[in-house]
Structure formats: C-alpha cells, structure tokens
Coordinates of C-alpha atoms and ligand atoms in Angstrom, one line a residue:
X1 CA 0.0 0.0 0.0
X2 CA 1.0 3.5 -0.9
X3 CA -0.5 6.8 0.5
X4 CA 0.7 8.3 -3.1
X5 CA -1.2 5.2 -5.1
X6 CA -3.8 6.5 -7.5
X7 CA -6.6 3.1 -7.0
X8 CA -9.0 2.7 -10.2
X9 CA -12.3 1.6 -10.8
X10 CA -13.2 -2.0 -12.3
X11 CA -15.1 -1.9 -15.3
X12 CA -15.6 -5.0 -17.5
X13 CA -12.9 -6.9 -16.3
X14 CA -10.5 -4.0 -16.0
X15 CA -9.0 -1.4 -13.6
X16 CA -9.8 1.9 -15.1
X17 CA -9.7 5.6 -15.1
X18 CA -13.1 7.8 -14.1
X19 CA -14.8 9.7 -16.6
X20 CA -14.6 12.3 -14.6
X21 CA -10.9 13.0 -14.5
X22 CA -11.1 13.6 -10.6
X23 CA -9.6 12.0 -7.4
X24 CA -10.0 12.0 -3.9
X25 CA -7.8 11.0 -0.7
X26 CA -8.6 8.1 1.4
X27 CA -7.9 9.2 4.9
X28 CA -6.5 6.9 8.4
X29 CA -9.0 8.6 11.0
X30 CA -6.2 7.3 14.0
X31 CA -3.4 9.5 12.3
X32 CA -5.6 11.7 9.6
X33 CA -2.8 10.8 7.3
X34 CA -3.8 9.9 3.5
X35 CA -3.6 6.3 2.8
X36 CA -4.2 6.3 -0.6
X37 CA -6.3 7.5 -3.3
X38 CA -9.2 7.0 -5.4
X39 CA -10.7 7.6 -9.1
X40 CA -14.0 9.2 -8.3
X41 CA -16.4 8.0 -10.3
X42 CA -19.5 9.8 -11.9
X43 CA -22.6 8.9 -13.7
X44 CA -20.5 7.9 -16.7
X45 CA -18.7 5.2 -14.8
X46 CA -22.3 4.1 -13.9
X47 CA -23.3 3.7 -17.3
X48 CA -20.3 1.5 -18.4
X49 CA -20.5 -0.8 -15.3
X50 CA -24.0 -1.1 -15.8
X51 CA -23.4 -2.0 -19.7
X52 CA -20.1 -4.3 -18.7
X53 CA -23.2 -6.0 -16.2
X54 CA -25.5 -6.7 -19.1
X55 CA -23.0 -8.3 -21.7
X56 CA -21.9 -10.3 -18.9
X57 CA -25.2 -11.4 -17.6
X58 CA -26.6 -13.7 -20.0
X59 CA -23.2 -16.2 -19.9
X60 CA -22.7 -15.7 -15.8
X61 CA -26.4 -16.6 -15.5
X62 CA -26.0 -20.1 -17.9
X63 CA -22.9 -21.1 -16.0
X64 CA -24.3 -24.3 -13.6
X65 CA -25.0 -23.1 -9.9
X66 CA -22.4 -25.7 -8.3
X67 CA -19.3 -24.2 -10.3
X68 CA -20.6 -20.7 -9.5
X69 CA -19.9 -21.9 -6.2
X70 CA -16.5 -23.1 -6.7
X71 CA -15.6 -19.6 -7.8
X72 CA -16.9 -18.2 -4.6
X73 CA -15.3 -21.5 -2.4
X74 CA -11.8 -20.0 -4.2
X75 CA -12.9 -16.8 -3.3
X76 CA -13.1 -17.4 0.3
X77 CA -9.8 -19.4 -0.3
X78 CA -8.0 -16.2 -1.3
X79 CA -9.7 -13.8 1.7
X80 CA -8.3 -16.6 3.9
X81 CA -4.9 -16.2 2.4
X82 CA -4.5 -12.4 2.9
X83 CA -6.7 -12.3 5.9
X84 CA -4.5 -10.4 8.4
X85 CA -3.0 -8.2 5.7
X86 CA -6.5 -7.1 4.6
X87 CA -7.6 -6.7 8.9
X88 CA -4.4 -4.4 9.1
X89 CA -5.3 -2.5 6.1
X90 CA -9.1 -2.2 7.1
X91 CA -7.7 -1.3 10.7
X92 CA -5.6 1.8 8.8
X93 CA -8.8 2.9 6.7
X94 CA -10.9 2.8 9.3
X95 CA -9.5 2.5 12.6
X96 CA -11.6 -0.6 13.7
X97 CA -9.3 -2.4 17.2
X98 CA -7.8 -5.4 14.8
X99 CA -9.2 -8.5 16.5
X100 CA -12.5 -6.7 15.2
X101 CA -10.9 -6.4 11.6
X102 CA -10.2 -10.0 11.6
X103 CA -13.6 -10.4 12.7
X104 CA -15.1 -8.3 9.9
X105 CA -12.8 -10.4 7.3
X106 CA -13.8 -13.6 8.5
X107 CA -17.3 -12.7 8.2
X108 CA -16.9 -12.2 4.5
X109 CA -15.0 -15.6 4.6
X110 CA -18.0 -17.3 6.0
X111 CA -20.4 -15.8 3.6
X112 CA -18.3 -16.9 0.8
X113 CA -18.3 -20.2 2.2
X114 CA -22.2 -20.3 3.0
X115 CA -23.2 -19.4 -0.2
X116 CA -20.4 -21.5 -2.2
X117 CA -22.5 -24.5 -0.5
X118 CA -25.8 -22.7 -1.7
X119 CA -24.8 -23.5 -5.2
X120 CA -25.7 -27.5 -4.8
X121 CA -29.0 -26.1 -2.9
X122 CA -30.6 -23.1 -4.2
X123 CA -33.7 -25.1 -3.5
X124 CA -37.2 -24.5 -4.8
X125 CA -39.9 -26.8 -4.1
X126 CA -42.1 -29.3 -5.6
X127 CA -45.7 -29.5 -3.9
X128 CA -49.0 -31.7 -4.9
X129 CA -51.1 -30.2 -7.7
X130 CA -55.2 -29.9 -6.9
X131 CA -55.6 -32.0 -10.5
X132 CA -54.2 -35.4 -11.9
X133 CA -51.3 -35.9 -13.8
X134 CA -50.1 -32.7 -13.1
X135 CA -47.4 -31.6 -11.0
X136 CA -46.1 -28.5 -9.4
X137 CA -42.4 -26.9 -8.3
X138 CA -40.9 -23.8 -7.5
X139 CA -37.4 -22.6 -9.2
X140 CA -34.9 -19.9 -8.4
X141 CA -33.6 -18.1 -11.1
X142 CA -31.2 -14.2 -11.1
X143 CA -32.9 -11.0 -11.0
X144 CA -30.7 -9.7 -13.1
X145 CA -28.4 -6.6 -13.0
X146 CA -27.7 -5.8 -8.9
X147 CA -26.2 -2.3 -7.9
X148 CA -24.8 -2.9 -4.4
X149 CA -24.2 0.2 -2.2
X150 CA -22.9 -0.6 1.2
X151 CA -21.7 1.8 4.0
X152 CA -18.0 2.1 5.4
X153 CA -18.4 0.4 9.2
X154 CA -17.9 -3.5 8.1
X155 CA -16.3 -3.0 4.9
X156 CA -15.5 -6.5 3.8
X157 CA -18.3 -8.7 5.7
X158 CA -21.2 -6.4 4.0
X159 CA -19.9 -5.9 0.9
X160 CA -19.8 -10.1 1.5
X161 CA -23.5 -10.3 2.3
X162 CA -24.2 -8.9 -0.9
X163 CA -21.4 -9.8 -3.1
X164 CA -22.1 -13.7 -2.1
X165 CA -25.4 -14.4 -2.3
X166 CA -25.9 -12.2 -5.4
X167 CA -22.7 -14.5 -7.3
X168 CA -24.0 -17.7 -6.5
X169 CA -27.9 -16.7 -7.4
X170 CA -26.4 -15.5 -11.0
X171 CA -26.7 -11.9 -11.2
X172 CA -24.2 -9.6 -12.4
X173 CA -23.4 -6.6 -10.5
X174 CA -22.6 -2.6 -10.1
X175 CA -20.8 -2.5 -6.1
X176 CA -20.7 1.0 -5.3
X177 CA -18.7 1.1 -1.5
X178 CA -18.6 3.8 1.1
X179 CA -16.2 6.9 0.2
X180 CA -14.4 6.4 3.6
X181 CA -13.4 2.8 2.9
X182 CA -12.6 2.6 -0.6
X183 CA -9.4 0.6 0.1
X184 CA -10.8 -2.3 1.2
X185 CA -13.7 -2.2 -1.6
X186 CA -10.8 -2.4 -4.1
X187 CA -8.6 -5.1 -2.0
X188 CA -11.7 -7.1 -2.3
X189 CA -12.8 -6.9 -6.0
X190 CA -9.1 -7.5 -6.4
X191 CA -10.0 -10.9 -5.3
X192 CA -12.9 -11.3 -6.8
X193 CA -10.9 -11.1 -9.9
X194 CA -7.9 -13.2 -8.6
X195 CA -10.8 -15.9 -7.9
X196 CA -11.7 -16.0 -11.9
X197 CA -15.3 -14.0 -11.6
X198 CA -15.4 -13.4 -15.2
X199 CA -15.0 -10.1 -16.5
X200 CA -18.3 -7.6 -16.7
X201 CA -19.8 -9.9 -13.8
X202 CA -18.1 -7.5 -10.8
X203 CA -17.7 -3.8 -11.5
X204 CA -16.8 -1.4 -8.8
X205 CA -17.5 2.5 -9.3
X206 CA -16.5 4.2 -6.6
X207 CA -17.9 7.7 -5.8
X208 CA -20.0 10.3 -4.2
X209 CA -23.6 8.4 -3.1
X210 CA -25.3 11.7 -4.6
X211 CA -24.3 11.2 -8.2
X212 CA -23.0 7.6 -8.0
X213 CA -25.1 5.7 -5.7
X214 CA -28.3 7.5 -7.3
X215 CA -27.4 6.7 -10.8
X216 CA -27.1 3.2 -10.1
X217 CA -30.4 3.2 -7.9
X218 CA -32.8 5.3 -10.6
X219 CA -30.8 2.7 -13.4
X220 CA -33.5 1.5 -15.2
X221 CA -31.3 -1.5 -16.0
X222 CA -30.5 -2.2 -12.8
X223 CA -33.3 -4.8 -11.7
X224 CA -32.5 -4.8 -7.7
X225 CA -31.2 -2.2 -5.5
X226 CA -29.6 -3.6 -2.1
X227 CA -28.6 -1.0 0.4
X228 CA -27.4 -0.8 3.7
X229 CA -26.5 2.9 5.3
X230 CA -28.2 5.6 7.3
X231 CA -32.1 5.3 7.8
X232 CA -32.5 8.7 5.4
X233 CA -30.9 7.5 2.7
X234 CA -32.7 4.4 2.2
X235 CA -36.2 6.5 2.4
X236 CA -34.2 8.7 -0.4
X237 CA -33.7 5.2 -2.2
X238 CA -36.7 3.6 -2.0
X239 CA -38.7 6.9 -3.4
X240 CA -36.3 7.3 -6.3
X241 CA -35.7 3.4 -7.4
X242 CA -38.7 3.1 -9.0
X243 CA -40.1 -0.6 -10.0
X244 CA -37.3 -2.9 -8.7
X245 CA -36.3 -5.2 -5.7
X246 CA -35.0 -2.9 -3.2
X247 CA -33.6 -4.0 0.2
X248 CA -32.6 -1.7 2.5
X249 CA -30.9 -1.9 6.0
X250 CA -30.7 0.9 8.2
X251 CA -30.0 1.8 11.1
X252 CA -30.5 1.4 15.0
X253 CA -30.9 2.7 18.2
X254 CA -30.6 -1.0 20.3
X255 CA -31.1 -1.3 24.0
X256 CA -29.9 -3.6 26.6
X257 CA -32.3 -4.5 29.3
X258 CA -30.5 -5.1 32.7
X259 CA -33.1 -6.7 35.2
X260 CA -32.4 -6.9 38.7
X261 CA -31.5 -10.9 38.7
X262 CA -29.2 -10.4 36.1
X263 CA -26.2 -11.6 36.1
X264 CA -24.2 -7.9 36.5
X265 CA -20.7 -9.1 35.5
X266 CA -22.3 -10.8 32.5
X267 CA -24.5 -8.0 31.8
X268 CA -21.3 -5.8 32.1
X269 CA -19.3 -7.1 29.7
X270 CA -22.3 -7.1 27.4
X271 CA -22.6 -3.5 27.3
X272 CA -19.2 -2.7 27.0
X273 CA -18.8 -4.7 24.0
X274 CA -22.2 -4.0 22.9
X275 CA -21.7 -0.1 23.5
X276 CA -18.2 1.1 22.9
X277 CA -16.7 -1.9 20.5
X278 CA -16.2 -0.4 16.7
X279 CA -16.0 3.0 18.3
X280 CA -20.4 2.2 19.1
X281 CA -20.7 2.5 15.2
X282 CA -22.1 -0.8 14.6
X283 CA -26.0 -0.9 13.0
X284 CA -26.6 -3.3 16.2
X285 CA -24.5 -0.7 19.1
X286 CA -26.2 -0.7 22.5
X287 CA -26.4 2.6 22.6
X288 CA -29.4 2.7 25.2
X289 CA -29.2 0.5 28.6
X290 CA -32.6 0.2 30.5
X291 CA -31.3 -0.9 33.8
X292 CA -33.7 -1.8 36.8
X293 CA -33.6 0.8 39.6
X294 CA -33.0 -2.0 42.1
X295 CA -29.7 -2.5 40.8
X296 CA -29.1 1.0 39.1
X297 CA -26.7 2.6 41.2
X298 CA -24.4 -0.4 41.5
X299 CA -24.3 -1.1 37.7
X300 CA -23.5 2.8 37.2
X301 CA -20.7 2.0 39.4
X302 CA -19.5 -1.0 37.6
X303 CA -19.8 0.4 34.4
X304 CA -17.8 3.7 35.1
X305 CA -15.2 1.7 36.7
X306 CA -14.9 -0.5 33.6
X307 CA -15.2 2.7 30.8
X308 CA -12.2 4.3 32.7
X309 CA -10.0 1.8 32.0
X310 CA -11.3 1.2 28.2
X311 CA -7.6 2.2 26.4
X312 CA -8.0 4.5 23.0
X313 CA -5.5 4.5 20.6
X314 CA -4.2 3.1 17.3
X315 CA -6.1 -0.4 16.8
X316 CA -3.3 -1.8 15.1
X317 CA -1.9 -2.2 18.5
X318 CA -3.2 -5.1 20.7
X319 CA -3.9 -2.8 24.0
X320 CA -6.4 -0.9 22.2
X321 CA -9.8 -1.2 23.3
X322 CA -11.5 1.9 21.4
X323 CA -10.3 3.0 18.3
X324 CA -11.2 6.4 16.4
X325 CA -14.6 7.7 14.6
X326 CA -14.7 7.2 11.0
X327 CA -14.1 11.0 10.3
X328 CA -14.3 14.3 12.0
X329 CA -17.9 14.4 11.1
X330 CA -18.5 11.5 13.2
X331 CA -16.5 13.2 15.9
X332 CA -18.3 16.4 16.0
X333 CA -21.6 14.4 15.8
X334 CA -20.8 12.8 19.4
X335 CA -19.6 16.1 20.7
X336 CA -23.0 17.6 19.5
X337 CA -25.1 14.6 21.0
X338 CA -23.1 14.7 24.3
X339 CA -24.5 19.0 24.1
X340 CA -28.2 17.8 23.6
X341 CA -28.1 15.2 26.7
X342 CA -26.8 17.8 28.7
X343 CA -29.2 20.2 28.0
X344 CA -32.2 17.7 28.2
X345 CA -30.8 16.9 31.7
X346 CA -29.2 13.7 31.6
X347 CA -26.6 13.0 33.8
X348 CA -23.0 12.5 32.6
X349 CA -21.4 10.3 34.4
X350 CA -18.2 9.9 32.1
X351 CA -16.4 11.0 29.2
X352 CA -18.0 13.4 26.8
X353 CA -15.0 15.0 25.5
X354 CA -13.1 14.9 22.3
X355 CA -9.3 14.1 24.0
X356 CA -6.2 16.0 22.8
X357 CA -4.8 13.5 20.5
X358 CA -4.5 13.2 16.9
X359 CA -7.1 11.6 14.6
X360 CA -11.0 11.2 15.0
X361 CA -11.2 10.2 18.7
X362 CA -13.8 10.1 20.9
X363 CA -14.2 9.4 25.2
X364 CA -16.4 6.2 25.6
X365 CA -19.5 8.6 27.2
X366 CA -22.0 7.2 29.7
X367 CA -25.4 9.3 30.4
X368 CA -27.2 7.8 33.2
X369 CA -31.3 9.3 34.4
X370 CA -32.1 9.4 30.7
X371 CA -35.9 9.4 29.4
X372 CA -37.2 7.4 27.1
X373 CA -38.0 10.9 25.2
X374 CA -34.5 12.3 25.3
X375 CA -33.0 12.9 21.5
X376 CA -29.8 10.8 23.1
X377 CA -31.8 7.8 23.5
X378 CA -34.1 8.4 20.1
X379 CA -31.6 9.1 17.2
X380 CA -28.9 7.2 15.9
X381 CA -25.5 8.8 17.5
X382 CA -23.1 5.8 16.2
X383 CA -20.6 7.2 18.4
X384 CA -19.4 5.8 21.7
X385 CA -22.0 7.0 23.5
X386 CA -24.1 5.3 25.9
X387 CA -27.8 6.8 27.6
X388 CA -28.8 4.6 31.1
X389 CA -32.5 4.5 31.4
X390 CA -34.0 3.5 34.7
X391 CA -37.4 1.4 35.1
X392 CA -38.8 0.1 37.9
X393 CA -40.0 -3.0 36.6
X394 CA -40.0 -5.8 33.6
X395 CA -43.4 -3.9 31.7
X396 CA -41.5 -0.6 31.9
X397 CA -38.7 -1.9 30.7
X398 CA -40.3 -3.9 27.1
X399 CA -41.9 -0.2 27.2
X400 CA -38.7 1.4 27.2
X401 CA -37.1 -0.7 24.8
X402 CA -39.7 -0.5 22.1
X403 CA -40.0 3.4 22.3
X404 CA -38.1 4.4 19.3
X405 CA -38.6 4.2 15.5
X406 CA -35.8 1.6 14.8
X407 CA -36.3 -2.3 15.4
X408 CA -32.9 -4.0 14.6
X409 CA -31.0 -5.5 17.5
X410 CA -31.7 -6.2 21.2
X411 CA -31.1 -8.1 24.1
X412 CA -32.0 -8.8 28.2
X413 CA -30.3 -9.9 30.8
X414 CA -32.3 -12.0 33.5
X415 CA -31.8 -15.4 34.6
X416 CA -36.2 -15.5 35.1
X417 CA -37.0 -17.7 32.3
X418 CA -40.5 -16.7 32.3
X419 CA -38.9 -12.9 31.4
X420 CA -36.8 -14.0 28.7
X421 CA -39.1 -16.1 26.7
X422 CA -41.9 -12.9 27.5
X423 CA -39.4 -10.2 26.1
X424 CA -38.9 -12.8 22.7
X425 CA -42.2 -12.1 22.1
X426 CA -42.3 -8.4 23.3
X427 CA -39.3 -6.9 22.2
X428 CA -40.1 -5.0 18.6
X429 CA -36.9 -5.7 16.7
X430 CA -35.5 -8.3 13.8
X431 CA -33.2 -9.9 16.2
X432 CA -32.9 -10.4 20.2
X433 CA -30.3 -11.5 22.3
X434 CA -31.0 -13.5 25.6
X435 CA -27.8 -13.1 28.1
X436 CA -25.8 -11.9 25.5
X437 CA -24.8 -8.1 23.7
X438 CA -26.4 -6.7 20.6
X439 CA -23.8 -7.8 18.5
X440 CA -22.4 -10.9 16.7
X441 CA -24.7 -12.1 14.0
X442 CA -23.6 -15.3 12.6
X443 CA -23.9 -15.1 9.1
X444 CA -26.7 -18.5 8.5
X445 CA -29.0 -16.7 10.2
X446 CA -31.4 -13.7 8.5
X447 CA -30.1 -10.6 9.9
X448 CA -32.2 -7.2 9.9
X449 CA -34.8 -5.5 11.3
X450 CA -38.0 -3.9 11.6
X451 CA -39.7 -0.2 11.9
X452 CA -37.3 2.0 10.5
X453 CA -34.7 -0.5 10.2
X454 CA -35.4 -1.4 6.9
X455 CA -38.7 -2.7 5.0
X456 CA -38.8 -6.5 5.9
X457 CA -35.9 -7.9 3.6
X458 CA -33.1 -10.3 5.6
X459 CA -29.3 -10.7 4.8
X460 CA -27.7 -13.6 5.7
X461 CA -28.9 -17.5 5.4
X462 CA -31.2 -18.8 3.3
X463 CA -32.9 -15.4 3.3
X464 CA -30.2 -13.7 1.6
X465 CA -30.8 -15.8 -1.5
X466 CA -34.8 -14.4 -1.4
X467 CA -33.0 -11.2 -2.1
X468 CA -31.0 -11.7 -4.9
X469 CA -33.4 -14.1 -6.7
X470 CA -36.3 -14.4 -8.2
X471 CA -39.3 -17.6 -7.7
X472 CA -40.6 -19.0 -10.7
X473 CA -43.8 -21.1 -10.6
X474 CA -43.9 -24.2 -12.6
X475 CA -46.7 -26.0 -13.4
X476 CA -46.5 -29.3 -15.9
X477 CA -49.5 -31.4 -17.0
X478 CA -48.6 -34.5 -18.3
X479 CA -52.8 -35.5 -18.8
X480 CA -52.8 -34.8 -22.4
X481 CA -55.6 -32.6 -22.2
X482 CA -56.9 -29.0 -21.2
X483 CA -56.9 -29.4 -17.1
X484 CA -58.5 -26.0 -15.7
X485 CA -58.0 -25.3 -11.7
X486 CA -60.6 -24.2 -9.6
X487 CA -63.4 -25.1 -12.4
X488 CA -62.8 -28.6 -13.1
X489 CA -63.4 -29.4 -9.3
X490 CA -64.9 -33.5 -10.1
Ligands
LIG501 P1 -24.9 6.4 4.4 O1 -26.3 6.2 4.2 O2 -24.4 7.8 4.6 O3 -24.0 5.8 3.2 C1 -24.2 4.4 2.8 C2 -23.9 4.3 1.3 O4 -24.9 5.0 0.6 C3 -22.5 4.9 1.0 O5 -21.9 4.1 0.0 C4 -22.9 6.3 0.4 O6 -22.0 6.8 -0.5 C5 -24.2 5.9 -0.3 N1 -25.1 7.1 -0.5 C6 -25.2 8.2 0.2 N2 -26.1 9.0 -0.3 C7 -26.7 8.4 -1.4 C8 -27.7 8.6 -2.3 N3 -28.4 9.8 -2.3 N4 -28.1 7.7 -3.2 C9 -27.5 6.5 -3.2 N5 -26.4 6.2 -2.4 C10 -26.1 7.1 -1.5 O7 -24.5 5.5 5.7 P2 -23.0 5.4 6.4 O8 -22.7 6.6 7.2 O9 -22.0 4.9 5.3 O10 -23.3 4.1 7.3 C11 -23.8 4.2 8.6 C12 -25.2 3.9 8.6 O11 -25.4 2.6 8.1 C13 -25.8 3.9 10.0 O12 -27.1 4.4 10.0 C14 -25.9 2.4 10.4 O13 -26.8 2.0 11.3 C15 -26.2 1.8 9.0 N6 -25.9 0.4 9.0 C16 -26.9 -0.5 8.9 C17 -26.7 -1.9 8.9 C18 -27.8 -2.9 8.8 O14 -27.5 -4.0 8.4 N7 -29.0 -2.5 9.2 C19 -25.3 -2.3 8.9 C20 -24.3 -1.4 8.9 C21 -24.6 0.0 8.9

C-alpha cells in the first residue's frame, strides 16, 4: 500500500480511469494521514458498469450453480490467504481495534463459504397439484443486474453479504462502497478477480452516493437495488428506485435490558462490548441501557469503573480497546449529542469530551437518568456514547425498549426464564439476544430489522438468496388434455 497510489475503478474486467478525471484521498482517521487514493467515479462510470453488467449477464447466468460456487469457495480461499494483511489494512482505513478487523474479514469468509454451499442447494420446491397428472415446483432463477451500495463500518463482511449471495444466485453486479473505505472495496474486487469472476460480472464504481449511488439506484437497467446505510438515505432510495427489488438496512438505536436478577458481571461485559466496540458504530450498538432501579446505582458503578479503563488509541496495536470515529464528522456528531443530553438533563457520568490526541477520537460517554423521550436515547448517535435508562420493573422496561422508531438489534439480561421467553415475544426488533450483547450475527441466520430498520428484507442465510433471486412457478400437466384449476373441481 502507498498513500501516493492513484486506485482505479473496475469496469468489464479491467482497472480503469473515471470519466470524470477527478480523485479523492482516502484518509487513516487514528493519524488523519492519506492512505491512498481514489478515481471518483461519476454517472458515466455508472453507465459503463451497468453495460459491462448486461454483456456479462446472459453467460454468468448459464454457467451451472455448483461451479458458480467453486468460484466463490476460491474466493473465500484467497480472503483466507491475505486475511491479516487485509484486517491491518481495514484497521488503517478505518481505525476498527484489529481483533475486530479480523472479525469483519472472516465474516466475508463465511459468507463466501455459506453461499459456495448454496450453489448445490438453491432449493425450490415441488408441492402436490389440486388436479391429476399434473405436478407443481418452485425454481430460483437471477434477478438480473444488482447495484450494491454498502456503507463504510464492516467493509468487507457487507460488501460479503451482498457480493455472495448475489454471485451464486447468477446476477451480475454494479458495487458502489462507502467513500471512507474505498481501500478495502478495491482489496476485495481484487480478489474477486484473482478468484476467476469473469469479467463484466463485478464492476466497482466508486464515488460520491449523490451522483453515484443515485445513478445506479434510478438505473433503469438495474433490476434490484440492495442497500445498507443511514435510515434517510434508504427512504431517499426507495422513493427514487422506481419498479425494482429494493432491500434496504438501516440503522438502529438498540437497547440492553438489565433486570435486577441479572447476572451484573455478565451483563457488564455485554454492554461494554455492545456499546463502545467499533467506536459504538455498529447498526446493532447498545447505545441505550434500560437498567432496573433496584440494581441502578451499583451497575452505574461497575460500568464507570470499567469505561475508565477502556484504552484509546491506534487499533493496530493489541492494547487498544476503542479506536477512532470514522471522520471528523463523526466526531463532531458525538460532541453535538453529548451537548443535547446535557441540555435535556441527563446525567454525565463519564467521558464526553473529544481528547487532545491526533485523529478522530472520541471518550467512551456514559449518560445515566435518561428518558425514554430524550434525542440521546431516540436518534442514531453511532458514536461511543451510551444513555442509562431506569425502570422500575419488567413492563416498563419492554416499554422502554420498544420506544423508538428503529427495530434492529436487542437483548436482556435475567436469569427468570418466564422474562426471557416474554421479552422474545415483546421486544419490537428483527433480532434479540437473551444473556448476551447486541452484536455478533452469525452469518446462517437472517439478519435485519424492523420499523425503521429497513422494510422487511433479511441478509444472511437462506434469506439472503430471497433477495438476490427471483421464484418461478412451474406448473407441468402431463394429462394430455386441457386441465383448468378451480373449475374442473370433479
Ligand atoms: P450512508 O447512508 O451515509 O451511506 C451508505 C452508502 O450510501 C454509501 O456508499 C454512500 O455513498 C451511499 N449514498 C449516500 N447518499 C446516497 C444517495 N443519495 N443515493 C445512493 N447512495 C447514497 O451511511 P453510512 O454513514 O455509510 O453508514 C452508517 C449507517 O449505516 C448507520 O445508520 C448504520 O446504522 C447503518 N448500517 C446498517 C446496517 C444494517 O444491516 N441494518 C449495517 C451497517 C450499517
């Protein structure tokens, strides 16, 4: 890697200039130093991908599902290869501690893996037919042309959850990654291409989302539009997309209920992880802790304790805990929020403060005597900051929890059975966690959410195909005559 590199686009198979003759700096938020940089792409770039996407559809589609898969099994073989050089580099682009890095590589790993195996599955189903001598089954064929625009927080596993399932289901595709992490983007096309993906089936534009990411979204070659990013671009997306598949995942304000027969060391590890890992900008963050007022006032204790010895720094070295914001935008953002929970009378009872170091950082913030009301417990911060809300029992708490427009990740701590299998039911989100943080999807499961989260589709598992393929009905009458359902009823 060289911070004076000029990194292209990939168009139909090759690594190319932008039409618009411009570039832009990819930038370390631990050191602010430039770590490379990038062809910005414009609508023109769009066009050609989305032409390299249509030649290369028709072949990509034909080729037989189970040696898609061995291109994606080689795939996963090559991320495995260069898996700590990429978690260094993604650590450099965007400050992510590096166990996480690894983390977020192996994820993409998985998914390669998963949906490798998908390619001897990608079941349909065959079901009886209400007349004789006819019988009925369900196929999966592509969509078709896929524009892919992801944000920059996992920048391998979600480009992954797309890239994957999309591949193996036979669509060709236009990946349009985050500005902030356009390194990784182009480490992993450059696999994707090491791995044989045939040329015109991939095509990376990298760009602003404003000219780029709308292009490929108001397409009207483009036949599905999956998205993941901030909840008001999506609603920006879904108005503009027109008639296609569009899946969109946005974002979340997640809670962590702490009853009072939790287990408190459990529960305080939870929130740690689930509040300040990745900086809190994860979609699934706990970034809102509704604690029982039994045990209130000891957990406050346990948690401060704990925050104060959370070490910030450069991720790339082991003692980290808490790495940088994305950008100084980020940065400001928490500085802002911490403002607004002060003047709504919340109680800080750490951090708050940008510290007097270089690069994007931000003190791991805890608010405790928050309302369910407050803006800090409402809006998406994606900072590390944390708003304690007190209830004085189980009702108030599923009350608490559900009291925001988002419905992606969530989780209680109790060891009263009865509670846990209540709040499964209760709890208003796409995934809960009993015992256990916000975080860690495992990628055979559906992953997403509800409300404002996103409008019902799932990443991950057998779901993930749904999005990136289409069901065809298939009906064949071997009678030898004109069969009609519902009217021949004898
Ligand atoms: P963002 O919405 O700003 O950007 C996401 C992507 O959309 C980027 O590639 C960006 O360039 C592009 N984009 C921006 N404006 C666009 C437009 N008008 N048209 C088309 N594309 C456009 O989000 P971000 O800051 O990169 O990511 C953080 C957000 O993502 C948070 O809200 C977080 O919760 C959410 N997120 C959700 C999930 C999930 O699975 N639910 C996972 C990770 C992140």
């Amino acid at each position: 890697m060289s911070s004076s590199k000029i990194y292209k686009l990939f168009i139909n198979g090759k690594w190319i200039n932008s039409e618009s003759g411009e570039t832009f700096p990819s930038i370390n938020p631990t050191n602010e130093k430039v770590i490379g940089k990038f062809q910005k792409g414009n609508e023109e770039d769009v066009d050609k991908a989305v032409e390299a996407a249509e030649k290369a559809f028709k072949k990509w589609s034909e080729v037989p599902t189970p040696k898609r898969g061995l291109i994606l099994l080689k795939i996963a073989q090559l991320l495995k290869q260069n898996k700590e050089k990429l978690a260094r580099e993604l650590t450099m682009e965007m400050g992510k501690v590096i166990e996480e890095a690894r983390g977020d590589v192996q994820e993409a790993i998985d998914m390669a893996e998963y949906m490798a195996g998908e390619g001897r599955r990608l079941f349909g189903y065959t079901t009886p037919s209400e007349l004789r001598n006819k019988f009925c089954m369900t196929i999966r064929s592509p969509v078709g042309i896929c524009g892919l625009i992801t944000p920059w927080n996992f920048p391998f596993a979600i480009p992954a959850w797309k890239i994957m399932p999309a591949l193996i289901c036979g669509n060709t595709i236009v990946f349009k990654p985050s500005s902030d992490t356009p390194l990784c983007a182009t480490r992993l096309v450059e696999i994707l291409e090491r791995a044989g993906v045939p040329k015109g089936v991939v095509n990376l534009v990298i760009g602003p989302g404003g000219s780029v990411g709308m292009s490929i979204v108001k397409h009207e070659k483009v036949r599905c539009i999956s998205f993941t990013g901030h909840k008001d671009t999506g609603k920006m997306i879904l108005k503009e997309a027109g008639l296609k598949k569009v899946g969109l995942e946005l974002g979340g304000k997640n809670g962590i209920i702490v009853m009072d027969d939790a287990d408190l060391n459990l529960a305080l590890d939870g929130v740690i992880w689930g509040g300040y890992g990745t900086t809190g900008q994860r979609c699934t963050a706990a970034s809102r802790v509704i604690v029982h007022k039994k045990i209130k006032k000891k957990f406050e204790r346990m948690l401060v304790n704990r925050i104060k010895r959370l070490k910030l720094g450069n991720g790339l070295n082991i003692k980290t805990d808490v790495g940088p914001l994305i950008n100084k935008q980020a940065q400001e953002k928490s500085a802002k929020y911490t403002e607004i929970g002060l003047n709504e009378g919340a109680k800080l009872l750490i951090g708050g403060k940008i510290p007097k170091m270089k690069g994007f950082f931000f003190k791991p913030t805890l608010f405790t005597d928050c309302s369910i009301d407050m803006r800090i417990c409402q809006e998406e911060i994606f900072g590390p900051i944390v708003s304690l809300i007190p209830v004085k029992d189980f009702e108030e708490a599923i009350e608490a929890i559900n009291s925001v427009e988002y419905g992606l990740s969530s989780s209680i701590y109790t060891n009263d059975m009865s509670k846990a299998f209540k709040a499964i039911q209760k709890i208003e989100s796409g995934i809960t966690y009993i015992n256990s943080s916000t975080i860690g999807a495992e990628i055979h499961l559906p992953f997403g959410g509800i409300k404002h989260t996103g409008i019902g589709t799932r990443e991950g598992g057998i779901e993930g195909i749904h999005e990136f393929s289409e069901t065809k009905t298939v009906y064949i009458d071997y009678s030898g005559k004109l069969q009609k359902a519902q009217i021949d009823v004898g």
